[in-house]
Structures are given as C-alpha cells and as structure tokens.
Amino acid sequence: MEKGNRYVSKNWQVLILTLGVFGIINTEMGVVGIIPQIADTFGVTVPQAGWTVSVFALIVAASASVMPLLFSGVNRRTVMLLALGLFTASNVVSALTDSFSILLVARALPAFLHPVYVSMAFTVAGQSVRPEEASKAVSKVFVGVSAGMVLGVPVTSFIASHTSFSVAMWFFALVNASVLLATLFCIPSLPVRERLSYGTQLGVLRKPLVWYSVIGFTLINGAMFGFFSFMSDFLNKVTGFPFDTVSALLLVYGLANIAGNVLAGKIFTRNKLRYMIVTPLFMLAGYLLLFTFGHVSIAAGALILLLGMLAGFVNIVGQYMISSAAPEAPDFANGLFLTAANFGTMAGTALCGAFITASGTRHSLMGTLMFLVLSLLFVSVRCRTTHKLNKELKTNEL
C-alpha cells in the first residue's frame, strides 16, 4: 500500500472479497441447519420452512448467467456495495419480522445479487494478479465459498439453538455489514475499463469449447453434490456410524474441502489441462472405492477425507475450465460457472435420489459414477480441442 493511500493492497482486496463471499454463502446455506427453528418461530410446517432454502437456490440457479451479464459494465466497487447492502438489509428484516411471507421475500431479493457478487469476486481476484497466478487468487475466494458452506450451518445452528432464530439472523447481518464497511473504506473505485456489449458476451455461446466446459463441469458438480446431499444417510445406514460421528465426518469433509482449495491454488497452475482430467478421474476411483468398501468404517472415513480434498480441487478446475474457454467475457463466463454448478447440484441430487428410491441408499453412488463417466468424455473432448487450438495458434505465429 502506498504511503498516504487509504486503500488496501491487491492481496487485502482479495481477502475482503473472500470474506464477502463467505458472508453471502453463509446467508444462503446457514439456514439449512435451523429449518425446525424457523418452523417453530413462524408457526409453519417443516416443509414450508424449507422454502427459505429452496427459494434462494432456485433464484440463484435461474439468474446466475443473466444477472452478471446485466451488471458486467457497472463499477465493481458499486456492485460490491449494492450486493452487501442488500444482504445486510435482508438479514435485518429477517431478524425483525414475524411474518413468514415477509421472511420469504427477504430471502428471495438478495438471491438475485448472489451470482453478481460471487462472479464479480472471481473476476476481480483473477485480474488482480498476473495471468499465470489467476487460479491461485481465485482459489482464495473459493475458501470463502467453502467456509460459508462448512461453518455456516453448524455456527448458525449453535446460535439459534442457544438463543433464537432472530439472533442468528443478526449474526448474518453483522458479517455482511462488516464486509460492507471494509469495502466502503478500503476498496477503491474499480471501473470496468473495457465494457463489452451484451451481444459480444453472449457470442461466446457459439464456441463449442464453452459448451464442452459447461456440460463437463455440470456433470462433475452434479456427481459430487448428488452424493453429498445423501452422504449423512449413507454414512449412517451403510457404514453404520451414529449421527454424532456422521456430523463429525461432515465437518472433516468440509475442512478437507478448504484444504483442497488451498492446495489446488498452489499446484493447479503447473499443468492445468492435466488436472482437468486427473481430478474427475480420481473422483471416479474414490466414489467407486466407497461403493465397494463403504460398509468398512476405517475405509469410509479415509475416503470421505480424500473426497473432501478432491471437492476443493473441483471448484478451481471447474471455474478455470469455463472462464478460460471464454476469456473475452469474464463476468458472463463466471455466471455460466455458477449456473452449471447449481443445475449440476439439482440434477445430481435428483438422479442419486432416484437410485435410492429404486435400490437403496448405497446405490445413490451409481448416479455419481454415471455422471463422472459422462463428465470425463466431455472434459477429454474439451482438452483435445484446447490442444488443437493451441497448436493452430503456434503454427499461425510461425
């Protein structure tokens, strides 16, 4: 930081973005663990209370590619302040209201800006460093994503169970307000230097490389979250762990996810194309071993740790796979990444759930394995296409 300059360095900007993403993901996922408290507080059924999660997720999935596109020409700092301000206000309203309808509206409105802030955070982090270091900077932002998912549920559950639902919402508001103030006083104006037309950005959809990347990552993320949605049921019914042990293993999985983010940031830049293939291949092997030895306690615990690490790699691989396919439209590409992630989660959960209905909990892994095999086909084509384009580029330069 230059002397006399009140604004922070690039590294501190990335840290603030990471904390901002943590606050936003925490707001989204934190209520997962307090659905019963919401039902009791507002006098609704548990399925009705579940809409506080569903309405948020559906809006994110539907708007993830559209909203970043619409805001792609707006000053980055303005986007940060707008999103964090809306998240803070919505949490304050959630803490004060006694109307379930108002609570749902308060949950729905900030969801529209969720993909705007997160995609912008990836873009700003990637552009704050040299191109070869972009994946490392983006991996730091992903730590906020993982921490929001890992810590948001248990922390919110602890607060709500020992105090009240309202206090938990005030916690969300405090986190977002803190990052809002840090952004206001520490982040300089970040104007978009080259504003792209909507047509130019949408034009990337004509590139086969983009579609190979989007479909490939949709399948990988669907495989991962399809099983994750039923992991606790698997560990309880198939492995035979009591629920206290299951909770501990879910925390281990989440912490391993964060460790995977950090490790991927350090080594992914060495050979990106290789890790695109290796990551889903290792996942396929890990889930196949879990299907075979999931009834053995030690083996299941070790494999959950491994799969948690690989989940951290998946985030970095998927974001790079899609963003590098459309470098001319970074905000729209990151929006496509979020769309692929959310639709993959929904499709994977539906497929794994169908296998459970047909054959039992253990066979939820069949859906995961099917998605991973298909993903390897698309990733392989994506890598071959990239290799071919790079070869043609070098030939033209000679």
Short mmCIF file of C-alpha atoms in Angstrom, two decimals:
data_model
loop_
_atom_site.label_atom_id
_atom_site.label_comp_id
_atom_site.label_asym_id
_atom_site.label_seq_id
_atom_site.Cartn_x
_atom_site.Cartn_y
_atom_site.Cartn_z
CA MET A 1 0.00 0.00 0.00
CA GLU A 2 1.37 3.41 -0.98
CA LYS A 3 2.07 5.94 1.75
CA GLY A 4 -0.91 8.19 2.35
CA ASN A 5 -3.24 5.92 0.41
CA ARG A 6 -6.24 4.80 2.45
CA TYR A 7 -6.90 1.89 0.11
CA VAL A 8 -5.50 -1.56 0.66
CA SER A 9 -3.19 -3.68 -1.49
CA LYS A 10 -4.38 -6.22 -4.04
CA ASN A 11 -3.89 -9.06 -1.53
CA TRP A 12 -6.12 -7.31 1.01
CA GLN A 13 -8.72 -6.68 -1.69
CA VAL A 14 -8.80 -10.42 -2.39
CA LEU A 15 -9.17 -11.07 1.35
CA ILE A 16 -12.13 -8.67 1.57
CA LEU A 17 -13.72 -10.39 -1.44
CA THR A 18 -13.18 -13.76 0.25
CA LEU A 19 -14.90 -12.52 3.42
CA GLY A 20 -17.70 -11.06 1.31
CA VAL A 21 -18.27 -14.38 -0.42
CA PHE A 22 -18.19 -16.08 2.98
CA GLY A 23 -20.93 -13.75 4.26
CA ILE A 24 -23.10 -14.30 1.20
CA ILE A 25 -22.73 -18.11 1.16
CA ASN A 26 -23.24 -18.12 4.93
CA THR A 27 -26.56 -16.29 4.43
CA GLU A 28 -27.58 -18.79 1.77
CA MET A 29 -26.56 -22.04 3.47
CA GLY A 30 -26.71 -21.16 7.18
CA VAL A 31 -30.48 -21.63 7.45
CA VAL A 32 -30.14 -25.28 6.33
CA GLY A 33 -29.40 -26.28 9.92
CA ILE A 34 -32.23 -24.32 11.54
CA ILE A 35 -35.28 -25.31 9.47
CA PRO A 36 -37.08 -26.71 12.59
CA GLN A 37 -36.46 -23.44 14.50
CA ILE A 38 -37.85 -21.46 11.57
CA ALA A 39 -40.96 -23.65 11.55
CA ASP A 40 -41.46 -23.13 15.30
CA THR A 41 -40.75 -19.38 15.16
CA PHE A 42 -43.22 -18.64 12.35
CA GLY A 43 -45.80 -21.34 13.05
CA VAL A 44 -45.39 -23.17 9.74
CA THR A 45 -44.64 -26.78 8.84
CA VAL A 46 -41.07 -28.01 8.34
CA PRO A 47 -41.60 -28.45 4.54
CA GLN A 48 -42.90 -24.87 4.36
CA ALA A 49 -39.90 -23.63 6.34
CA GLY A 50 -37.71 -25.45 3.80
CA TRP A 51 -38.73 -22.86 1.22
CA THR A 52 -36.34 -20.43 2.90
CA VAL A 53 -33.61 -22.58 1.35
CA SER A 54 -35.38 -23.57 -1.86
CA VAL A 55 -36.47 -20.10 -2.95
CA PHE A 56 -32.91 -18.82 -2.57
CA ALA A 57 -31.39 -21.72 -4.52
CA LEU A 58 -33.95 -21.56 -7.33
CA ILE A 59 -33.39 -17.83 -7.88
CA VAL A 60 -29.61 -18.27 -7.91
CA ALA A 61 -29.88 -21.11 -10.43
CA ALA A 62 -32.22 -19.12 -12.69
CA SER A 63 -30.32 -15.82 -12.55
CA ALA A 64 -26.69 -16.98 -12.36
CA SER A 65 -25.93 -16.39 -16.04
CA VAL A 66 -28.24 -13.40 -16.58
CA MET A 67 -27.50 -11.07 -13.66
CA PRO A 68 -23.68 -11.00 -14.02
CA LEU A 69 -24.23 -10.15 -17.68
CA LEU A 70 -26.53 -7.22 -16.84
CA PHE A 71 -24.07 -5.84 -14.26
CA SER A 72 -20.93 -6.51 -16.31
CA GLY A 73 -20.46 -2.83 -17.15
CA VAL A 74 -21.04 -1.46 -13.64
CA ASN A 75 -18.17 -0.27 -11.42
CA ARG A 76 -17.01 -3.32 -9.40
CA ARG A 77 -16.96 -1.42 -6.11
CA THR A 78 -20.53 -0.24 -6.71
CA VAL A 79 -21.59 -3.85 -7.29
CA MET A 80 -19.92 -4.94 -4.06
CA LEU A 81 -21.61 -2.21 -2.02
CA LEU A 82 -25.03 -2.83 -3.60
CA ALA A 83 -24.91 -6.60 -3.03
CA LEU A 84 -23.57 -6.40 0.52
CA GLY A 85 -26.04 -3.63 1.38
CA LEU A 86 -28.98 -5.70 0.15
CA PHE A 87 -27.77 -8.81 2.00
CA THR A 88 -27.34 -6.81 5.21
CA ALA A 89 -30.79 -5.20 4.90
CA SER A 90 -32.49 -8.52 4.10
CA ASN A 91 -30.97 -10.14 7.19
CA VAL A 92 -32.09 -7.23 9.38
CA VAL A 93 -35.64 -7.61 8.02
CA SER A 94 -35.47 -11.37 8.61
CA ALA A 95 -34.43 -10.78 12.22
CA LEU A 96 -37.24 -8.29 12.90
CA THR A 97 -40.23 -9.75 11.04
CA ASP A 98 -42.84 -12.12 12.48
CA SER A 99 -44.40 -12.76 9.05
CA PHE A 100 -43.30 -15.85 7.13
CA SER A 101 -44.28 -14.25 3.82
CA ILE A 102 -42.02 -11.27 4.50
CA LEU A 103 -39.24 -13.67 5.51
CA LEU A 104 -39.50 -15.43 2.14
CA VAL A 105 -39.34 -12.09 0.30
CA ALA A 106 -36.34 -11.07 2.40
CA ARG A 107 -34.66 -14.34 1.40
CA ALA A 108 -35.59 -14.05 -2.27
CA LEU A 109 -34.43 -10.50 -3.08
CA PRO A 110 -30.71 -10.79 -2.22
CA ALA A 111 -30.54 -14.12 -4.09
CA PHE A 112 -30.67 -12.15 -7.36
CA LEU A 113 -27.39 -10.41 -6.48
CA HIS A 114 -25.71 -13.56 -5.12
CA PRO A 115 -24.33 -14.61 -8.54
CA VAL A 116 -23.42 -10.99 -9.35
CA TYR A 117 -21.17 -10.63 -6.30
CA VAL A 118 -19.64 -14.11 -6.48
CA SER A 119 -18.88 -14.00 -10.23
CA MET A 120 -17.50 -10.47 -9.85
CA ALA A 121 -15.31 -11.65 -6.95
CA PHE A 122 -13.79 -14.35 -9.16
CA THR A 123 -13.18 -11.83 -11.95
CA VAL A 124 -11.61 -9.16 -9.73
CA ALA A 125 -9.43 -11.72 -7.93
CA GLY A 126 -8.23 -13.19 -11.22
CA GLN A 127 -7.45 -9.78 -12.71
CA SER A 128 -5.62 -8.54 -9.60
CA VAL A 129 -2.57 -10.70 -10.31
CA ARG A 130 -0.50 -11.89 -13.27
CA PRO A 131 -2.44 -14.21 -15.65
CA GLU A 132 -0.40 -17.25 -14.59
CA GLU A 133 -1.31 -16.58 -10.93
CA ALA A 134 -5.04 -16.07 -11.54
CA SER A 135 -6.07 -19.56 -10.42
CA LYS A 136 -4.21 -19.09 -7.14
CA ALA A 137 -6.03 -15.80 -6.44
CA VAL A 138 -9.40 -17.35 -7.35
CA SER A 139 -8.67 -20.29 -5.03
CA LYS A 140 -8.50 -17.82 -2.11
CA VAL A 141 -12.02 -16.62 -2.92
CA PHE A 142 -13.16 -20.24 -3.03
CA VAL A 143 -12.00 -20.59 0.56
CA GLY A 144 -14.83 -18.14 1.38
CA VAL A 145 -17.27 -20.35 -0.53
CA SER A 146 -16.16 -23.49 1.29
CA ALA A 147 -16.00 -21.79 4.70
CA GLY A 148 -19.50 -20.40 4.20
CA MET A 149 -20.82 -23.88 3.49
CA VAL A 150 -18.77 -25.67 6.15
CA LEU A 151 -19.05 -23.19 9.02
CA GLY A 152 -22.35 -21.53 8.17
CA VAL A 153 -24.57 -24.49 9.05
CA PRO A 154 -23.03 -25.51 12.42
CA VAL A 155 -22.43 -21.92 13.62
CA THR A 156 -25.96 -20.82 12.74
CA SER A 157 -27.41 -23.95 14.30
CA PHE A 158 -25.45 -23.33 17.51
CA ILE A 159 -26.55 -19.70 17.72
CA ALA A 160 -30.21 -20.45 17.00
CA SER A 161 -30.39 -23.40 19.39
CA HIS A 162 -28.80 -21.47 22.27
CA THR A 163 -30.55 -18.13 21.65
CA SER A 164 -33.14 -17.66 18.90
CA PHE A 165 -33.71 -17.54 15.17
CA SER A 166 -33.65 -13.74 15.32
CA VAL A 167 -30.16 -13.68 16.86
CA ALA A 168 -28.92 -15.99 14.10
CA MET A 169 -30.20 -13.52 11.50
CA TRP A 170 -28.46 -10.67 13.34
CA PHE A 171 -25.26 -12.72 13.06
CA PHE A 172 -25.72 -12.87 9.27
CA ALA A 173 -26.34 -9.12 9.20
CA LEU A 174 -23.23 -8.42 11.27
CA VAL A 175 -20.98 -10.45 8.97
CA ASN A 176 -22.29 -8.76 5.82
CA ALA A 177 -22.28 -5.29 7.38
CA SER A 178 -18.64 -5.72 8.47
CA VAL A 179 -17.56 -6.57 4.93
CA LEU A 180 -19.72 -3.71 3.62
CA LEU A 181 -17.79 -1.24 5.81
CA ALA A 182 -14.45 -2.78 4.82
CA THR A 183 -15.41 -2.40 1.16
CA LEU A 184 -16.59 1.17 1.66
CA PHE A 185 -13.42 2.36 3.37
CA CYS A 186 -10.73 0.09 1.93
CA ILE A 187 -11.63 -0.70 -1.68
CA PRO A 188 -11.02 1.96 -4.35
CA SER A 189 -13.24 2.61 -7.34
CA LEU A 190 -12.93 -0.31 -9.77
CA PRO A 191 -14.39 0.87 -13.08
CA VAL A 192 -14.80 -1.58 -15.94
CA ARG A 193 -12.10 -0.49 -18.38
CA GLU A 194 -13.46 -2.24 -21.46
CA ARG A 195 -17.21 -2.52 -21.39
CA LEU A 196 -18.41 -5.34 -23.61
CA SER A 197 -21.76 -5.32 -25.35
CA TYR A 198 -24.29 -7.96 -24.36
CA GLY A 199 -24.08 -9.36 -27.88
CA THR A 200 -20.31 -9.79 -27.62
CA GLN A 201 -20.62 -11.62 -24.33
CA LEU A 202 -23.48 -13.83 -25.48
CA GLY A 203 -21.41 -14.59 -28.57
CA VAL A 204 -19.19 -16.91 -26.53
CA LEU A 205 -22.10 -19.37 -26.53
CA ARG A 206 -21.25 -20.06 -30.18
CA LYS A 207 -17.95 -21.60 -29.10
CA PRO A 208 -18.03 -25.42 -28.77
CA LEU A 209 -15.26 -25.14 -26.17
CA VAL A 210 -17.62 -23.24 -23.87
CA TRP A 211 -20.30 -25.92 -24.13
CA TYR A 212 -17.84 -28.77 -23.54
CA SER A 213 -16.66 -26.92 -20.43
CA VAL A 214 -20.12 -26.07 -19.09
CA ILE A 215 -21.53 -29.58 -19.63
CA GLY A 216 -18.39 -31.22 -18.26
CA PHE A 217 -18.44 -29.18 -15.07
CA THR A 218 -22.22 -29.56 -14.67
CA LEU A 219 -21.74 -33.32 -14.64
CA ILE A 220 -18.75 -33.20 -12.26
CA ASN A 221 -20.53 -30.93 -9.79
CA GLY A 222 -23.70 -32.98 -10.14
CA ALA A 223 -21.75 -36.12 -9.27
CA MET A 224 -20.19 -34.50 -6.21
CA PHE A 225 -23.26 -32.78 -4.75
CA GLY A 226 -25.62 -35.56 -5.83
CA PHE A 227 -23.94 -37.86 -3.34
CA PHE A 228 -23.16 -35.12 -0.81
CA SER A 229 -26.91 -34.49 -0.43
CA PHE A 230 -27.28 -38.06 0.86
CA MET A 231 -23.85 -38.53 2.46
CA SER A 232 -25.15 -38.42 6.03
CA ASP A 233 -27.77 -41.06 5.19
CA PHE A 234 -25.08 -43.23 3.54
CA LEU A 235 -22.69 -42.97 6.49
CA ASN A 236 -25.49 -43.82 8.91
CA LYS A 237 -27.25 -46.63 7.06
CA VAL A 238 -24.45 -48.19 5.00
CA THR A 239 -21.35 -47.56 7.13
CA GLY A 240 -23.27 -47.77 10.40
CA PHE A 241 -21.91 -44.62 12.04
CA PRO A 242 -24.05 -42.96 14.75
CA PHE A 243 -25.26 -39.45 13.90
CA ASP A 244 -22.69 -37.76 16.16
CA THR A 245 -19.92 -39.44 14.19
CA VAL A 246 -21.67 -38.55 10.93
CA SER A 247 -21.72 -34.88 11.96
CA ALA A 248 -18.01 -35.02 12.75
CA LEU A 249 -17.25 -36.61 9.37
CA LEU A 250 -19.28 -33.95 7.56
CA LEU A 251 -17.12 -31.34 9.28
CA VAL A 252 -13.98 -33.26 8.28
CA TYR A 253 -15.25 -33.34 4.69
CA GLY A 254 -15.81 -29.59 4.74
CA LEU A 255 -12.42 -28.79 6.27
CA ALA A 256 -10.78 -31.09 3.71
CA ASN A 257 -12.64 -29.11 1.05
CA ILE A 258 -11.00 -25.90 2.27
CA ALA A 259 -7.60 -27.62 2.33
CA GLY A 260 -8.24 -28.79 -1.24
CA ASN A 261 -8.95 -25.18 -2.28
CA VAL A 262 -5.62 -24.04 -0.85
CA LEU A 263 -3.65 -26.95 -2.31
CA ALA A 264 -5.24 -26.52 -5.74
CA GLY A 265 -4.29 -22.84 -5.70
CA LYS A 266 -0.65 -23.84 -5.18
CA ILE A 267 -0.30 -26.66 -7.72
CA PHE A 268 -3.07 -26.25 -10.31
CA THR A 269 -1.12 -23.66 -12.32
CA ARG A 270 1.67 -26.19 -13.02
CA ASN A 271 -0.35 -28.21 -15.51
CA LYS A 272 -3.96 -27.13 -15.84
CA LEU A 273 -5.01 -29.48 -18.62
CA ARG A 274 -3.64 -32.49 -16.72
CA TYR A 275 -5.61 -31.61 -13.57
CA MET A 276 -8.81 -31.22 -15.62
CA ILE A 277 -8.58 -34.92 -16.46
CA VAL A 278 -6.96 -36.20 -13.26
CA THR A 279 -9.45 -34.60 -10.85
CA PRO A 280 -12.67 -36.29 -12.13
CA LEU A 281 -10.67 -39.50 -12.72
CA PHE A 282 -9.56 -39.58 -9.08
CA MET A 283 -13.11 -38.75 -8.02
CA LEU A 284 -14.40 -41.70 -10.05
CA ALA A 285 -11.90 -44.00 -8.34
CA GLY A 286 -12.74 -42.60 -4.88
CA TYR A 287 -16.50 -43.00 -5.24
CA LEU A 288 -16.07 -46.48 -6.76
CA LEU A 289 -14.00 -47.50 -3.72
CA LEU A 290 -16.65 -46.01 -1.43
CA PHE A 291 -19.34 -48.05 -3.19
CA THR A 292 -17.23 -51.19 -2.68
CA PHE A 293 -15.89 -50.59 0.85
CA GLY A 294 -18.42 -48.11 2.24
CA HIS A 295 -19.51 -50.62 4.87
CA VAL A 296 -15.99 -50.64 6.40
CA SER A 297 -15.68 -47.82 8.95
CA ILE A 298 -11.98 -47.00 8.53
CA ALA A 299 -12.14 -47.17 4.74
CA ALA A 300 -15.26 -44.96 4.61
CA GLY A 301 -13.70 -42.35 6.90
CA ALA A 302 -10.47 -42.21 4.86
CA LEU A 303 -12.39 -41.95 1.59
CA ILE A 304 -14.57 -39.11 2.91
CA LEU A 305 -11.37 -37.21 3.73
CA LEU A 306 -9.98 -37.85 0.23
CA LEU A 307 -13.24 -36.90 -1.49
CA GLY A 308 -13.40 -33.70 0.56
CA MET A 309 -9.95 -32.73 -0.72
CA LEU A 310 -10.99 -33.50 -4.30
CA ALA A 311 -14.12 -31.38 -3.85
CA GLY A 312 -11.81 -28.42 -3.18
CA PHE A 313 -9.99 -29.17 -6.44
CA VAL A 314 -13.28 -29.39 -8.37
CA ASN A 315 -14.11 -25.75 -7.64
CA ILE A 316 -10.81 -24.48 -9.05
CA VAL A 317 -10.83 -26.85 -12.02
CA GLY A 318 -14.43 -26.01 -12.96
CA GLN A 319 -14.01 -22.24 -12.66
CA TYR A 320 -10.85 -22.30 -14.78
CA MET A 321 -12.33 -24.71 -17.30
CA ILE A 322 -15.25 -22.38 -18.05
CA SER A 323 -13.56 -18.98 -17.61
CA SER A 324 -10.59 -19.91 -19.82
CA ALA A 325 -12.99 -21.06 -22.54
CA ALA A 326 -14.41 -17.51 -22.72
CA PRO A 327 -11.66 -15.11 -21.52
CA GLU A 328 -13.18 -12.28 -23.57
CA ALA A 329 -16.29 -12.24 -21.34
CA PRO A 330 -15.10 -13.00 -17.77
CA ASP A 331 -18.24 -11.91 -15.89
CA PHE A 332 -20.57 -13.87 -18.15
CA ALA A 333 -18.22 -16.89 -18.01
CA ASN A 334 -18.28 -16.85 -14.21
CA GLY A 335 -22.07 -16.59 -14.37
CA LEU A 336 -22.09 -19.69 -16.55
CA PHE A 337 -19.90 -21.39 -13.95
CA LEU A 338 -22.47 -20.65 -11.22
CA THR A 339 -25.33 -21.78 -13.47
CA ALA A 340 -23.52 -25.06 -14.21
CA ALA A 341 -22.81 -25.58 -10.50
CA ASN A 342 -26.43 -25.05 -9.45
CA PHE A 343 -28.03 -27.06 -12.24
CA GLY A 344 -25.49 -29.82 -11.67
CA THR A 345 -26.42 -29.90 -7.99
CA MET A 346 -30.14 -30.17 -8.77
CA ALA A 347 -29.69 -32.82 -11.49
CA GLY A 348 -27.22 -34.86 -9.45
CA THR A 349 -29.43 -34.82 -6.36
CA ALA A 350 -32.44 -35.90 -8.43
CA LEU A 351 -30.56 -38.76 -10.10
CA CYS A 352 -28.94 -40.07 -6.89
CA GLY A 353 -32.30 -39.77 -5.14
CA ALA A 354 -33.93 -41.85 -7.89
CA PHE A 355 -31.34 -44.61 -7.35
CA ILE A 356 -32.07 -44.56 -3.62
CA THR A 357 -35.79 -44.94 -4.31
CA ALA A 358 -35.14 -47.84 -6.69
CA SER A 359 -32.34 -49.71 -4.94
CA GLY A 360 -31.49 -48.21 -1.54
CA THR A 361 -29.06 -45.68 -0.08
CA ARG A 362 -25.85 -47.47 -1.15
CA HIS A 363 -26.84 -47.16 -4.80
CA SER A 364 -27.00 -43.37 -4.65
CA LEU A 365 -23.35 -43.68 -5.72
CA MET A 366 -24.46 -45.16 -9.05
CA GLY A 367 -25.79 -41.76 -10.06
CA THR A 368 -22.49 -40.17 -9.06
CA LEU A 369 -20.47 -42.73 -11.04
CA MET A 370 -22.64 -42.28 -14.13
CA PHE A 371 -22.20 -38.50 -14.05
CA LEU A 372 -18.42 -38.80 -13.64
CA VAL A 373 -18.04 -41.22 -16.57
CA LEU A 374 -20.02 -38.81 -18.79
CA SER A 375 -18.03 -35.84 -17.49
CA LEU A 376 -14.75 -37.49 -18.48
CA LEU A 377 -15.99 -37.74 -22.08
CA PHE A 378 -16.73 -34.01 -22.26
CA VAL A 379 -13.57 -32.99 -20.41
CA SER A 380 -11.47 -35.16 -22.72
CA VAL A 381 -13.02 -33.53 -25.80
CA ARG A 382 -12.52 -30.12 -24.16
CA CYS A 383 -8.81 -30.80 -23.56
CA ARG A 384 -8.26 -32.15 -27.08
CA THR A 385 -9.98 -29.10 -28.54
CA THR A 386 -7.79 -26.78 -26.46
CA HIS A 387 -4.66 -28.65 -27.54
CA LYS A 388 -5.71 -28.39 -31.17
CA LEU A 389 -6.44 -24.64 -30.91
CA ASN A 390 -3.10 -24.00 -29.19
CA LYS A 391 -1.29 -25.96 -31.90
CA GLU A 392 -3.03 -23.97 -34.65
CA LEU A 393 -2.17 -20.71 -32.86
CA LYS A 394 1.55 -21.60 -32.70
CA THR A 395 1.52 -22.62 -36.38
CA ASN A 396 -0.01 -19.25 -37.36
CA GLU A 397 2.60 -17.38 -35.35
CA LEU A 398 5.47 -19.06 -37.24
#
